[in-house]
Coordinates of C-alpha atoms and ligand atoms in Angstrom, one line a residue:
Chain A
X1 CA -7.0 6.2 -25.5
X2 CA -3.8 7.9 -26.5
X3 CA -5.3 11.3 -25.9
X4 CA -5.2 10.5 -22.1
X5 CA -1.5 10.4 -22.2
X6 CA -1.4 13.9 -23.6
X7 CA -3.7 15.0 -20.9
X8 CA -1.2 17.3 -19.3
X9 CA 0.3 18.5 -22.5
X10 CA -2.1 18.9 -25.4
X11 CA 0.7 19.8 -27.9
X12 CA 2.4 16.6 -27.0
X13 CA 4.2 14.7 -29.7
X14 CA 6.6 11.8 -29.9
X15 CA 10.2 12.8 -30.2
X16 CA 12.9 11.2 -32.2
X17 CA 16.2 10.1 -30.6
X18 CA 19.4 9.8 -32.5
X19 CA 22.5 8.2 -31.0
X20 CA 25.7 8.8 -32.9
X21 CA 28.9 6.9 -32.2
X22 CA 28.2 6.3 -28.6
X23 CA 30.8 4.6 -26.5
X24 CA 30.6 3.9 -22.7
X25 CA 33.1 3.1 -20.0
X26 CA 32.9 2.0 -16.4
X27 CA 36.2 3.2 -15.1
X28 CA 38.7 2.0 -17.7
X29 CA 36.5 -0.9 -18.9
X30 CA 34.9 -0.1 -22.2
X31 CA 31.5 -1.7 -22.4
X32 CA 30.0 -0.1 -25.5
X33 CA 31.6 1.0 -28.7
X34 CA 30.5 3.1 -31.6
X35 CA 26.8 2.6 -31.3
X36 CA 24.7 4.4 -33.9
X37 CA 21.0 4.1 -33.7
X38 CA 18.1 6.2 -35.0
X39 CA 14.9 5.9 -33.0
X40 CA 12.3 7.6 -35.1
X41 CA 9.3 9.4 -33.6
X42 CA 6.4 7.2 -32.9
X43 CA 8.2 4.0 -33.5
X44 CA 9.0 1.1 -31.2
X45 CA 12.6 0.0 -31.2
X46 CA 13.6 -3.2 -29.6
X47 CA 17.1 -3.8 -28.3
X48 CA 18.0 -7.4 -28.1
X49 CA 21.2 -9.3 -27.3
X50 CA 22.7 -11.6 -24.8
X51 CA 23.1 -10.7 -21.1
X52 CA 25.9 -8.3 -20.4
X53 CA 26.3 -6.9 -23.9
X54 CA 25.4 -3.3 -22.9
X55 CA 21.7 -2.9 -23.7
X56 CA 20.9 -1.4 -20.3
X57 CA 24.0 0.7 -20.4
X58 CA 23.0 2.1 -23.8
X59 CA 19.5 2.7 -22.7
X60 CA 20.7 4.6 -19.7
X61 CA 22.8 6.9 -21.9
X62 CA 19.6 7.9 -23.6
X63 CA 18.2 9.8 -20.7
X64 CA 21.3 10.7 -18.9
X65 CA 21.1 8.1 -16.2
X66 CA 24.4 6.6 -17.1
X67 CA 26.3 9.6 -15.7
X68 CA 24.8 8.9 -12.2
X69 CA 27.1 5.9 -11.9
X70 CA 30.4 6.9 -10.3
X71 CA 33.3 6.2 -12.7
X72 CA 30.9 6.0 -15.7
X73 CA 32.0 8.0 -18.8
X74 CA 30.7 8.4 -22.2
X75 CA 31.6 9.6 -25.7
X76 CA 29.4 10.3 -28.7
X77 CA 26.3 12.3 -29.2
X78 CA 22.6 11.8 -28.4
X79 CA 20.0 14.1 -29.9
X80 CA 16.3 14.5 -29.1
X81 CA 14.5 16.0 -32.1
X82 CA 18.0 17.3 -33.2
X83 CA 19.0 18.8 -29.9
X84 CA 22.0 17.4 -28.0
X85 CA 20.8 16.2 -24.6
X86 CA 24.3 16.4 -23.1
X87 CA 25.6 19.6 -24.4
X88 CA 22.4 21.3 -25.5
X89 CA 20.2 23.9 -23.8
X90 CA 17.8 21.4 -22.3
X91 CA 18.2 21.1 -18.5
X92 CA 18.9 17.6 -17.4
X93 CA 15.7 17.4 -15.4
X94 CA 13.7 18.2 -18.5
X95 CA 15.7 15.6 -20.5
X96 CA 14.7 13.0 -18.0
X97 CA 11.1 14.0 -17.8
X98 CA 10.8 14.0 -21.6
X99 CA 12.6 10.7 -21.9
X100 CA 11.0 8.5 -19.3
X101 CA 12.4 5.2 -18.0
X102 CA 11.1 1.9 -16.7
X103 CA 13.9 0.1 -14.9
X104 CA 14.9 -3.5 -15.0
X105 CA 14.3 -3.9 -11.3
X106 CA 11.0 -2.4 -10.0
X107 CA 11.7 0.7 -7.9
X108 CA 8.5 2.2 -6.6
X109 CA 8.6 4.7 -3.7
X110 CA 7.9 2.4 -0.8
X111 CA 6.7 5.1 1.6
X112 CA 4.2 6.6 -0.9
X113 CA 0.8 5.1 -1.5
X114 CA 0.0 3.5 -4.8
X115 CA -1.8 6.6 -5.9
X116 CA 1.0 8.9 -4.9
X117 CA 3.4 6.7 -6.7
X118 CA 1.6 7.1 -9.9
X119 CA 1.6 10.9 -9.7
X120 CA 5.0 11.2 -8.0
X121 CA 6.5 12.5 -11.3
X122 CA 4.2 15.5 -11.3
X123 CA 5.3 16.5 -7.8
X124 CA 8.9 15.8 -8.7
X125 CA 8.9 18.0 -11.7
X126 CA 6.7 20.6 -10.2
X127 CA 3.6 20.1 -12.4
X128 CA 0.4 21.2 -10.9
X129 CA -2.9 19.4 -11.6
X130 CA -6.4 19.7 -10.3
X131 CA -7.9 17.1 -8.1
X132 CA -10.0 15.7 -11.0
X133 CA -7.1 15.6 -13.4
X134 CA -5.1 13.8 -10.8
X135 CA -7.8 11.2 -10.2
X136 CA -8.3 10.7 -13.9
X137 CA -4.6 10.4 -14.5
X138 CA -4.2 7.8 -11.8
X139 CA -7.0 5.7 -13.2
X140 CA -5.9 6.0 -16.8
X141 CA -2.2 5.3 -16.2
X142 CA -3.0 2.3 -13.9
X143 CA -5.3 1.0 -16.5
X144 CA -2.7 1.3 -19.2
X145 CA -0.3 -0.5 -17.0
X146 CA -2.8 -3.3 -16.5
X147 CA -2.9 -2.7 -12.8
X148 CA -6.1 -0.8 -12.2
X149 CA -8.4 -3.7 -11.4
X150 CA -6.0 -5.1 -8.9
X151 CA -5.3 -2.0 -7.0
X152 CA -8.4 0.2 -7.4
X153 CA -9.6 -0.7 -3.9
X154 CA -6.2 -0.3 -2.3
X155 CA -4.9 3.0 -3.8
X156 CA -4.0 4.1 -0.3
X157 CA -1.8 1.1 0.5
X158 CA 2.0 1.8 0.5
X159 CA 3.8 1.0 -2.7
X160 CA 5.9 -1.6 -1.0
X161 CA 2.8 -3.7 -0.2
X162 CA 2.5 -4.8 -3.8
X163 CA 3.9 -7.9 -5.3
X164 CA 7.0 -7.7 -7.5
X165 CA 5.1 -7.8 -10.8
X166 CA 2.6 -5.3 -9.5
X167 CA 5.4 -3.0 -8.5
X168 CA 6.8 -3.2 -11.9
X169 CA 3.4 -2.2 -13.5
X170 CA 3.2 0.6 -10.9
X171 CA 6.5 1.8 -12.2
X172 CA 5.2 1.7 -15.7
X173 CA 2.1 3.7 -14.7
X174 CA 4.3 6.2 -12.9
X175 CA 6.4 6.8 -16.0
X176 CA 3.4 7.2 -18.2
X177 CA 1.9 9.8 -15.9
X178 CA 4.4 12.5 -16.8
X179 CA 3.6 12.1 -20.5
X180 CA 7.1 11.5 -21.8
X181 CA 7.9 11.9 -25.4
X182 CA 10.2 8.9 -25.3
X183 CA 9.8 5.9 -23.0
X184 CA 12.8 3.7 -22.3
X185 CA 11.8 0.3 -21.0
X186 CA 14.4 -2.1 -19.7
X187 CA 12.9 -5.6 -19.7
X188 CA 9.5 -4.3 -18.4
X189 CA 7.8 -7.6 -18.6
X190 CA 10.5 -9.9 -17.2
X191 CA 8.6 -10.2 -13.9
X192 CA 5.1 -10.3 -15.3
X193 CA 2.5 -13.0 -16.0
X194 CA 1.3 -13.5 -19.5
X195 CA -1.9 -11.5 -19.0
X196 CA -0.1 -8.5 -17.7
X197 CA 2.6 -8.9 -20.4
X198 CA -0.1 -8.7 -23.0
X199 CA -1.6 -5.6 -21.4
X200 CA 1.7 -3.9 -21.4
X201 CA 2.4 -4.8 -25.0
X202 CA -1.1 -3.5 -25.9
X203 CA -0.3 -0.3 -24.1
X204 CA 3.0 0.0 -26.0
X205 CA 1.1 -0.2 -29.3
X206 CA -1.5 2.3 -28.1
X207 CA 1.0 4.9 -26.9
X208 CA 3.4 4.6 -29.8
X209 CA 1.6 7.3 -31.7
X210 CA 2.5 9.9 -29.1
X211 CA 5.5 8.3 -27.4
X212 CA 8.6 6.8 -29.0
X213 CA 9.4 3.6 -27.2
X214 CA 12.7 1.9 -26.8
X215 CA 12.4 -1.5 -25.2
X216 CA 15.0 -4.0 -24.1
X217 CA 13.8 -7.5 -24.1
X218 CA 15.1 -11.1 -23.9
X219 CA 11.8 -12.4 -25.3
X220 CA 12.1 -12.8 -29.1
X221 CA 8.3 -13.2 -29.6
X222 CA 7.8 -10.0 -27.7
X223 CA 10.3 -8.1 -29.8
X224 CA 8.5 -9.3 -32.9
X225 CA 5.1 -8.5 -31.5
X226 CA 5.7 -4.9 -30.3
X227 CA 8.6 -3.4 -32.3
X228 CA 8.9 -1.8 -35.6
X229 CA 12.7 -1.8 -35.6
X230 CA 15.2 -3.9 -33.9
X231 CA 18.8 -3.6 -32.9
X232 CA 21.0 -6.6 -32.1
X233 CA 23.7 -6.0 -29.6
X234 CA 26.6 -8.3 -29.0
X235 CA 29.8 -8.2 -27.0
X236 CA 32.6 -10.6 -28.0
X237 CA 34.7 -11.9 -25.1
X238 CA 36.7 -9.2 -23.5
X239 CA 35.4 -6.7 -26.0
X240 CA 32.9 -3.9 -25.7
X241 CA 29.4 -4.4 -26.9
X242 CA 28.5 -3.2 -30.4
X243 CA 25.4 -3.2 -32.6
X244 CA 25.8 -6.1 -35.0
X245 CA 22.8 -5.5 -37.0
X246 CA 19.9 -3.0 -37.0
X247 CA 16.8 -2.7 -39.1
X248 CA 13.1 -3.4 -39.6
X249 CA 12.0 -6.0 -37.1
X250 CA 10.6 -8.2 -39.9
X251 CA 13.9 -8.2 -41.7
X252 CA 16.0 -8.9 -38.5
X253 CA 13.9 -11.9 -37.7
X254 CA 13.2 -13.4 -41.1
X255 CA 16.1 -12.3 -43.1
X256 CA 19.1 -11.2 -41.1
X257 CA 22.2 -10.2 -42.8
X258 CA 24.7 -11.3 -40.2
X259 CA 24.9 -15.0 -39.3
X260 CA 25.3 -14.1 -35.6
X261 CA 22.0 -12.3 -35.7
X262 CA 20.5 -15.3 -37.3
X263 CA 21.9 -17.6 -34.6
X264 CA 20.6 -15.3 -31.8
X265 CA 17.1 -14.7 -33.0
X266 CA 16.7 -18.4 -33.6
X267 CA 17.9 -19.3 -30.2
X268 CA 21.2 -21.0 -31.2
X269 CA 23.4 -18.6 -29.4
X270 CA 24.7 -17.2 -26.1
Chain B
X1 CA -1.6 -36.2 9.2
X2 CA -2.4 -32.6 9.6
X3 CA -2.2 -31.5 13.2
X4 CA -2.5 -28.1 14.7
X5 CA 0.8 -27.3 16.3
X6 CA -0.5 -24.3 18.1
X7 CA -3.2 -25.8 20.2
X8 CA -2.6 -29.3 21.1
X9 CA -5.8 -31.2 21.9
X10 CA -8.3 -28.7 20.7
X11 CA -10.1 -29.7 17.5
X12 CA -8.7 -28.2 14.4
X13 CA -11.0 -25.8 12.7
X14 CA -10.4 -25.5 9.0
X15 CA -10.6 -21.7 8.8
X16 CA -8.4 -20.7 11.8
X17 CA -5.8 -23.3 11.1
X18 CA -2.7 -21.2 11.5
X19 CA 0.6 -22.9 11.1
X20 CA 3.6 -22.1 13.2
X21 CA 6.7 -22.9 11.1
X22 CA 9.1 -25.2 12.9
X23 CA 12.6 -23.8 12.7
X24 CA 15.5 -26.2 13.0
X25 CA 18.7 -24.2 13.4
X26 CA 22.1 -25.2 12.3
X27 CA 24.9 -25.5 14.8
X28 CA 26.6 -22.3 13.7
X29 CA 23.3 -20.5 13.9
X30 CA 22.7 -21.8 17.4
X31 CA 26.2 -20.6 18.6
X32 CA 25.8 -17.2 17.1
X33 CA 22.3 -16.9 18.5
X34 CA 23.7 -17.8 21.9
X35 CA 26.3 -15.1 21.7
X36 CA 24.0 -12.5 20.4
X37 CA 21.4 -13.3 23.0
X38 CA 24.0 -13.2 25.8
X39 CA 25.2 -9.8 24.6
X40 CA 21.8 -8.2 24.5
X41 CA 20.8 -9.7 27.9
X42 CA 24.0 -8.3 29.3
X43 CA 23.1 -4.9 28.1
X44 CA 19.7 -5.3 29.7
X45 CA 21.2 -6.5 33.0
X46 CA 23.7 -3.6 33.0
X47 CA 20.9 -1.1 32.7
X48 CA 19.0 -2.8 35.4
X49 CA 22.1 -2.8 37.6
X50 CA 22.7 0.9 37.0
X51 CA 19.1 1.8 37.8
X52 CA 19.1 -0.4 40.9
X53 CA 22.5 1.0 42.1
X54 CA 21.2 4.6 41.8
X55 CA 18.0 3.7 43.5
X56 CA 19.7 2.0 46.4
X57 CA 22.3 4.7 46.8
X58 CA 19.7 7.4 46.5
X59 CA 17.2 5.7 48.7
X60 CA 18.2 7.5 51.9
X61 CA 17.7 10.9 50.4
X62 CA 14.6 9.9 48.5
X63 CA 13.0 8.6 51.7
X64 CA 13.6 11.9 53.5
X65 CA 12.5 14.1 50.6
X66 CA 9.7 12.0 49.2
X67 CA 7.9 13.5 46.2
X68 CA 9.1 16.9 47.2
X69 CA 12.4 15.8 45.5
X70 CA 10.7 16.7 42.2
X71 CA 9.1 19.9 43.4
X72 CA 11.8 21.4 45.6
X73 CA 14.3 23.6 43.9
X74 CA 16.8 24.4 46.7
X75 CA 19.8 22.1 47.2
X76 CA 21.0 21.9 50.8
X77 CA 21.0 18.3 51.8
X78 CA 24.3 18.7 53.8
X79 CA 22.9 21.6 55.8
X80 CA 19.9 19.6 56.7
X81 CA 17.8 21.8 54.4
X82 CA 15.4 21.0 51.7
X83 CA 16.7 19.6 48.4
X84 CA 15.2 18.6 45.0
X85 CA 15.7 18.8 41.3
X86 CA 12.9 21.3 40.5
X87 CA 15.4 23.8 39.3
X88 CA 18.1 21.6 37.8
X89 CA 15.7 19.4 35.8
X90 CA 14.1 22.3 33.8
X91 CA 17.6 23.8 33.3
X92 CA 18.9 20.5 32.1
X93 CA 16.1 20.2 29.6
X94 CA 16.4 23.8 28.5
X95 CA 20.1 23.4 27.8
X96 CA 19.5 20.2 25.9
X97 CA 16.7 21.8 23.9
X98 CA 18.8 24.8 23.0
X99 CA 21.5 22.4 21.9
X100 CA 19.1 20.3 19.8
X101 CA 17.3 23.3 18.2
X102 CA 20.7 24.4 16.9
X103 CA 22.2 20.9 16.3
X104 CA 19.4 19.1 14.5
X105 CA 18.9 21.5 11.6
X106 CA 22.6 22.0 11.2
X107 CA 23.3 18.3 11.3
X108 CA 20.5 17.5 8.9
X109 CA 21.7 20.0 6.4
X110 CA 25.3 18.9 6.8
X111 CA 24.4 15.3 6.3
X112 CA 22.3 16.1 3.3
X113 CA 25.0 18.2 1.8
X114 CA 27.5 15.4 2.3
X115 CA 25.4 12.7 0.8
X116 CA 23.5 14.6 -1.9
X117 CA 25.3 17.7 -3.0
X118 CA 29.0 17.5 -2.3
X119 CA 31.3 16.3 -5.1
X120 CA 32.7 12.9 -4.4
X121 CA 36.1 14.1 -3.2
X122 CA 34.7 16.7 -0.8
X123 CA 32.3 14.1 0.4
X124 CA 35.1 11.9 1.6
X125 CA 37.0 14.7 3.3
X126 CA 33.9 16.0 5.0
X127 CA 32.9 12.5 6.2
X128 CA 36.3 12.0 7.7
X129 CA 36.2 15.4 9.4
X130 CA 32.8 14.9 10.9
X131 CA 33.8 11.5 12.2
X132 CA 36.9 13.1 13.7
X133 CA 34.8 15.9 15.3
X134 CA 32.5 13.3 16.8
X135 CA 35.5 11.8 18.6
X136 CA 36.8 15.0 20.1
X137 CA 36.4 14.9 23.9
X138 CA 33.8 17.2 25.3
X139 CA 36.3 18.9 27.5
X140 CA 37.9 20.4 24.4
X141 CA 34.6 21.8 23.2
X142 CA 34.0 23.1 26.7
X143 CA 37.3 24.9 26.9
X144 CA 37.0 26.3 23.5
X145 CA 33.5 27.4 24.3
X146 CA 34.6 29.0 27.5
X147 CA 37.6 30.9 26.2
X148 CA 36.6 31.7 22.6
X149 CA 32.9 31.4 22.1
X150 CA 31.5 32.8 25.4
X151 CA 32.9 36.3 25.0
X152 CA 31.7 36.4 21.5
X153 CA 28.2 35.0 22.2
X154 CA 27.3 37.6 24.8
X155 CA 27.0 40.3 22.1
X156 CA 24.6 38.0 20.3
X157 CA 22.7 37.4 23.5
X158 CA 22.4 41.1 24.2
X159 CA 21.2 41.7 20.6
X160 CA 18.6 39.0 21.0
X161 CA 17.5 40.3 24.4
X162 CA 17.2 43.8 23.0
X163 CA 15.4 43.0 19.8
X164 CA 13.7 39.7 20.3
X165 CA 12.8 40.3 23.9
X166 CA 9.2 39.8 23.1
X167 CA 9.9 36.1 22.5
X168 CA 9.1 34.5 25.9
X169 CA 12.4 32.7 26.3
X170 CA 14.4 35.8 25.4
X171 CA 12.9 38.1 27.9
X172 CA 15.4 39.4 30.3
X173 CA 13.9 41.4 33.1
X174 CA 16.7 43.4 34.5
X175 CA 15.7 46.7 36.0
X176 CA 19.0 48.3 35.1
X177 CA 18.7 47.4 31.4
X178 CA 20.7 44.9 29.5
X179 CA 24.4 45.1 30.1
X180 CA 26.8 42.6 28.6
X181 CA 27.8 41.4 32.1
X182 CA 24.3 39.8 32.3
X183 CA 24.8 37.2 29.7
X184 CA 28.0 35.1 29.9
X185 CA 26.9 32.2 32.1
X186 CA 23.5 31.5 30.7
X187 CA 21.5 28.5 29.6
X188 CA 21.8 29.8 26.1
X189 CA 25.6 29.9 26.0
X190 CA 25.8 26.5 27.6
X191 CA 23.3 25.2 25.1
X192 CA 25.3 26.6 22.2
X193 CA 28.5 25.0 23.4
X194 CA 26.8 21.7 23.9
X195 CA 25.2 21.9 20.5
X196 CA 28.8 22.0 19.0
X197 CA 29.5 18.6 20.4
X198 CA 26.1 17.2 19.5
X199 CA 26.2 18.3 15.8
X200 CA 28.9 15.8 14.8
X201 CA 27.2 12.9 16.5
X202 CA 23.8 13.7 14.9
X203 CA 25.5 14.2 11.6
X204 CA 27.3 10.9 11.7
X205 CA 24.1 9.0 12.3
X206 CA 22.1 10.9 9.7
X207 CA 24.7 10.8 7.0
X208 CA 25.1 7.0 7.5
X209 CA 21.4 6.5 7.0
X210 CA 21.0 8.9 4.1
X211 CA 23.9 7.3 2.2
X212 CA 22.0 4.0 2.4
X213 CA 18.9 5.3 0.6
X214 CA 18.4 2.8 -2.2
X215 CA 20.0 3.7 -5.5
X216 CA 17.1 2.3 -7.4
X217 CA 14.6 4.7 -5.8
X218 CA 16.9 7.6 -6.3
X219 CA 17.2 6.8 -10.0
X220 CA 13.5 6.3 -10.2
X221 CA 12.9 9.8 -8.9
X222 CA 15.5 11.3 -11.2
X223 CA 14.1 9.4 -14.2
X224 CA 10.8 11.2 -13.6
X225 CA 12.5 14.5 -14.0
X226 CA 13.2 15.0 -10.3
X227 CA 15.7 17.6 -9.1
X228 CA 18.1 16.8 -6.3
X229 CA 15.8 18.4 -3.9
X230 CA 13.0 16.3 -5.2
X231 CA 15.1 13.2 -4.6
X232 CA 15.9 14.4 -1.1
X233 CA 12.2 15.1 -0.3
X234 CA 10.7 12.0 -1.9
X235 CA 13.4 9.4 -1.4
X236 CA 16.1 10.3 1.1
X237 CA 14.1 11.9 3.8
X238 CA 11.3 9.3 4.0
X239 CA 14.0 6.6 4.0
X240 CA 16.1 8.4 6.6
X241 CA 13.3 9.3 9.0
X242 CA 14.4 6.7 11.5
X243 CA 17.9 8.0 11.3
X244 CA 16.9 11.6 11.8
X245 CA 15.0 10.7 14.9
X246 CA 17.6 8.3 16.1
X247 CA 20.4 10.8 15.6
X248 CA 18.5 13.5 17.3
X249 CA 17.8 11.3 20.3
X250 CA 21.4 10.3 20.6
X251 CA 22.2 14.0 20.6
X252 CA 19.6 14.7 23.2
X253 CA 21.0 12.0 25.4
X254 CA 24.4 13.4 25.1
X255 CA 23.2 16.9 25.6
X256 CA 21.3 16.1 28.8
X257 CA 24.3 14.2 30.2
X258 CA 26.9 16.7 29.2
X259 CA 28.8 17.6 32.3
X260 CA 32.1 19.3 31.9
X261 CA 31.3 21.9 29.3
X262 CA 28.2 23.0 31.2
X263 CA 30.0 23.1 34.4
X264 CA 32.6 25.4 32.9
X265 CA 30.1 27.8 31.5
X266 CA 27.2 28.2 33.9
X267 CA 27.0 29.9 37.2
X268 CA 24.8 27.7 39.2
X269 CA 21.3 28.9 39.9
X270 CA 18.6 27.2 42.0
X271 CA 15.7 29.2 40.7
X272 CA 14.1 27.8 37.6
X273 CA 13.2 30.5 35.0
X274 CA 11.9 30.7 31.5
X275 CA 14.4 33.1 30.1
X276 CA 17.5 31.4 28.7
X277 CA 19.6 34.4 27.9
X278 CA 20.6 35.8 31.3
X279 CA 23.0 34.7 34.0
X280 CA 22.3 31.6 35.9
X281 CA 21.6 28.1 34.8
X282 CA 22.1 24.6 36.1
X283 CA 22.1 20.9 35.1
X284 CA 21.9 17.7 37.0
X285 CA 25.1 16.4 35.6
X286 CA 26.9 19.7 36.4
X287 CA 25.5 19.6 39.9
X288 CA 26.8 16.1 40.5
X289 CA 30.2 17.0 39.2
X290 CA 30.4 20.2 41.3
X291 CA 29.1 18.8 44.6
X292 CA 30.4 15.3 44.6
X293 CA 33.7 15.9 46.3
X294 CA 32.4 18.1 49.0
X295 CA 29.2 16.2 50.0
X296 CA 28.5 14.2 53.1
X297 CA 27.2 10.6 52.8
X298 CA 23.7 12.0 52.8
X299 CA 24.6 14.6 50.3
X300 CA 26.0 11.9 48.0
X301 CA 22.8 10.0 48.4
X302 CA 20.8 13.0 47.2
X303 CA 23.2 13.4 44.2
X304 CA 22.5 9.7 43.4
X305 CA 18.8 10.4 43.5
X306 CA 19.3 13.2 41.1
X307 CA 21.3 10.9 38.9
X308 CA 18.4 8.5 39.0
X309 CA 16.1 11.2 37.7
X310 CA 18.4 11.9 34.8
X311 CA 18.7 8.2 34.0
X312 CA 15.0 7.7 34.0
X313 CA 14.3 10.7 31.8
X314 CA 16.9 9.5 29.3
X315 CA 15.3 6.1 29.2
X316 CA 11.8 7.6 28.7
X317 CA 13.1 9.8 25.9
X318 CA 14.8 7.0 24.1
X319 CA 11.9 4.6 24.5
X320 CA 9.6 7.3 23.0
X321 CA 12.1 7.8 20.2
X322 CA 12.4 4.1 19.4
X323 CA 8.6 3.8 19.2
X324 CA 8.5 6.6 16.7
X325 CA 11.3 5.0 14.7
X326 CA 9.8 1.5 14.7
X327 CA 6.5 3.0 13.4
X328 CA 8.3 4.6 10.5
X329 CA 9.5 2.5 7.6
X330 CA 12.4 0.2 8.4
X331 CA 15.5 0.9 6.4
X332 CA 15.5 -2.1 4.1
X333 CA 12.5 -3.1 2.0
X334 CA 12.2 -6.7 1.2
X335 CA 12.7 -7.8 -2.3
X336 CA 9.9 -9.9 -3.6
Ligands
ATP401 N1 27.9 0.0 -12.6 C1 28.7 -0.8 -13.3 N2 30.1 -0.8 -13.0 C2 30.9 -1.6 -13.7 N3 30.5 -2.3 -14.8 C3 29.2 -2.3 -15.1 C4 28.3 -1.6 -14.4 N4 27.0 -1.8 -14.9 C5 27.3 -2.6 -16.0 N5 28.6 -3.0 -16.1 C6 29.1 -3.8 -17.1 O1 28.8 -3.3 -18.3 C7 28.5 -4.4 -19.2 C8 27.1 -4.1 -19.8 O2 26.1 -4.2 -18.8 P1 24.6 -4.0 -19.1 O3 23.9 -3.9 -17.8 O4 24.4 -2.8 -20.0 O5 24.2 -5.4 -19.8 P2 22.8 -5.8 -20.4 O6 22.9 -6.0 -21.9 O7 21.7 -4.9 -19.9 O8 22.6 -7.2 -19.7 P3 21.2 -7.9 -19.1 O9 20.5 -8.4 -20.3 O10 21.7 -9.0 -18.3 O11 20.5 -6.8 -18.4 C9 28.5 -5.7 -18.4 O12 29.7 -6.3 -18.8 C10 28.5 -5.2 -17.0 O13 29.3 -6.1 -16.2
MG402 MG1 20.1 -5.0 -18.6

């Protein structure tokens, strides 16, 4: 299965991400401070924490989406396989193609068909594929996103004709199609039913050999099921968010060092 | 309990049992609805009144001319001669088309530059400037076109006639060769001047629509490794299709109705021709403006009939445009 992902890029390998001392501002408001996190190649890292603590913001710094917000600024360093994504030689479009993203709100291209949506990334980044490769890619990516059976007879429908949860899975398929080396997922399952959620989690496990996954989730069971490592974010009142604790998922959930982590993972908090 | 609200009395069949939701409106809703309905009905009535007015006033002339009003190119109602719009109408369309061919691409690129490429500060300045330009009276454009642009455009006209003469519209058949004196009062020059006042209007509409392209879709495209051009092509343009067409149509309407600038530039001709570069052009609006004060009652009736033709054509163009727009994606997608 995982070889499908590397269809377009046979030498494809998961890449490691390293965030060093990352701080973020919106205007003068500091929302993240001094975040250090190592996201090793082929590992699934879960970001957990209460609403508003900066998980999405941190995720968006990892593929340079943060800078698209007017007034957003950033300090620190983010490396992909040791190369700085902000100051290094990699063009920003390559950074974003190699580090894919599934957004908190589904954002399919409404005017494109379901099939076109899946391969939109190829067109956007100028990759050429044959007809057969394209068809194969559409099927395999939609299957991995747990959407194939629902849409295989309506591939020509516009993307906007799908339900919210279907749109979200379409967006997951779309981001898989460009064979990213890292995939950032911002609450990908928050709009999904249990079956689809299971399918996505299964896909995350399958692709994690070739894709490094960073996932934001509010679902503690999900974090435990899919992730190898876990980082707990927390923002005290009127203070920027920080990583309180970070480590192997098993440790974070069974034996956390910080009492606040303990409270949060056991549902006694925020 | 279940009753078919749609078809009283007929037996309810289980499969085609379509429900019509009953909507009970609140008081505020009703009041607003009333105001909105009145306003739109007023617009409708106004259009009907204008059409009727033109028809009534132009009736005398139309009765005399009959269908030949559309096929006759001379204009001599006051002398008891034949009259019709067969020359003015094509000229009007030609001027408008020249204006649009220039204005739409320029406006499209300007709007895209402002929303997609310009740094934020420049964006604000440019937006304000375009809004300002859109508000400049057409007389100003006309004067500037007459005194500044016209003398400079004739060299371009000559160049085009000399080198692009094989293009049908650019053919100038003058037995004495192309001299500069041939070019000043042409359809082309009038069209260029009109395009200047159409550009800001089109740009304002297109920029407004482009700037509303959903941020989520833009980010989605960028997160897939899309370039700015990719975002424009896959998100902004599909989203803005309605605005592009709407802006163009607004421009077309303005171009066809433009009076003063065209009157200043052209030297009236009553022989329709394909070539747009050489001397002699016309337009319905310009004709009305030129002849109005010196016409007899019957002459004015003929001018009203010409106005009616312009009115009807504008309506047709706009109706066609709105059909195209409504078939394309509506601006906002519903959140599910
Ligand atoms: N565009 C923005 N402009 C200003 N402030 C912002 C913006 N986006 C986010 N913030 C602020 O930054 C902080 C972190 O937001 P972020 O979206 O990263 O939280 P989150 O951890 O993802 O929350 P959730 O779990 O609800 O998605 C919040 O206090 C939020 O108000
Ligand atoms: Mg978030």
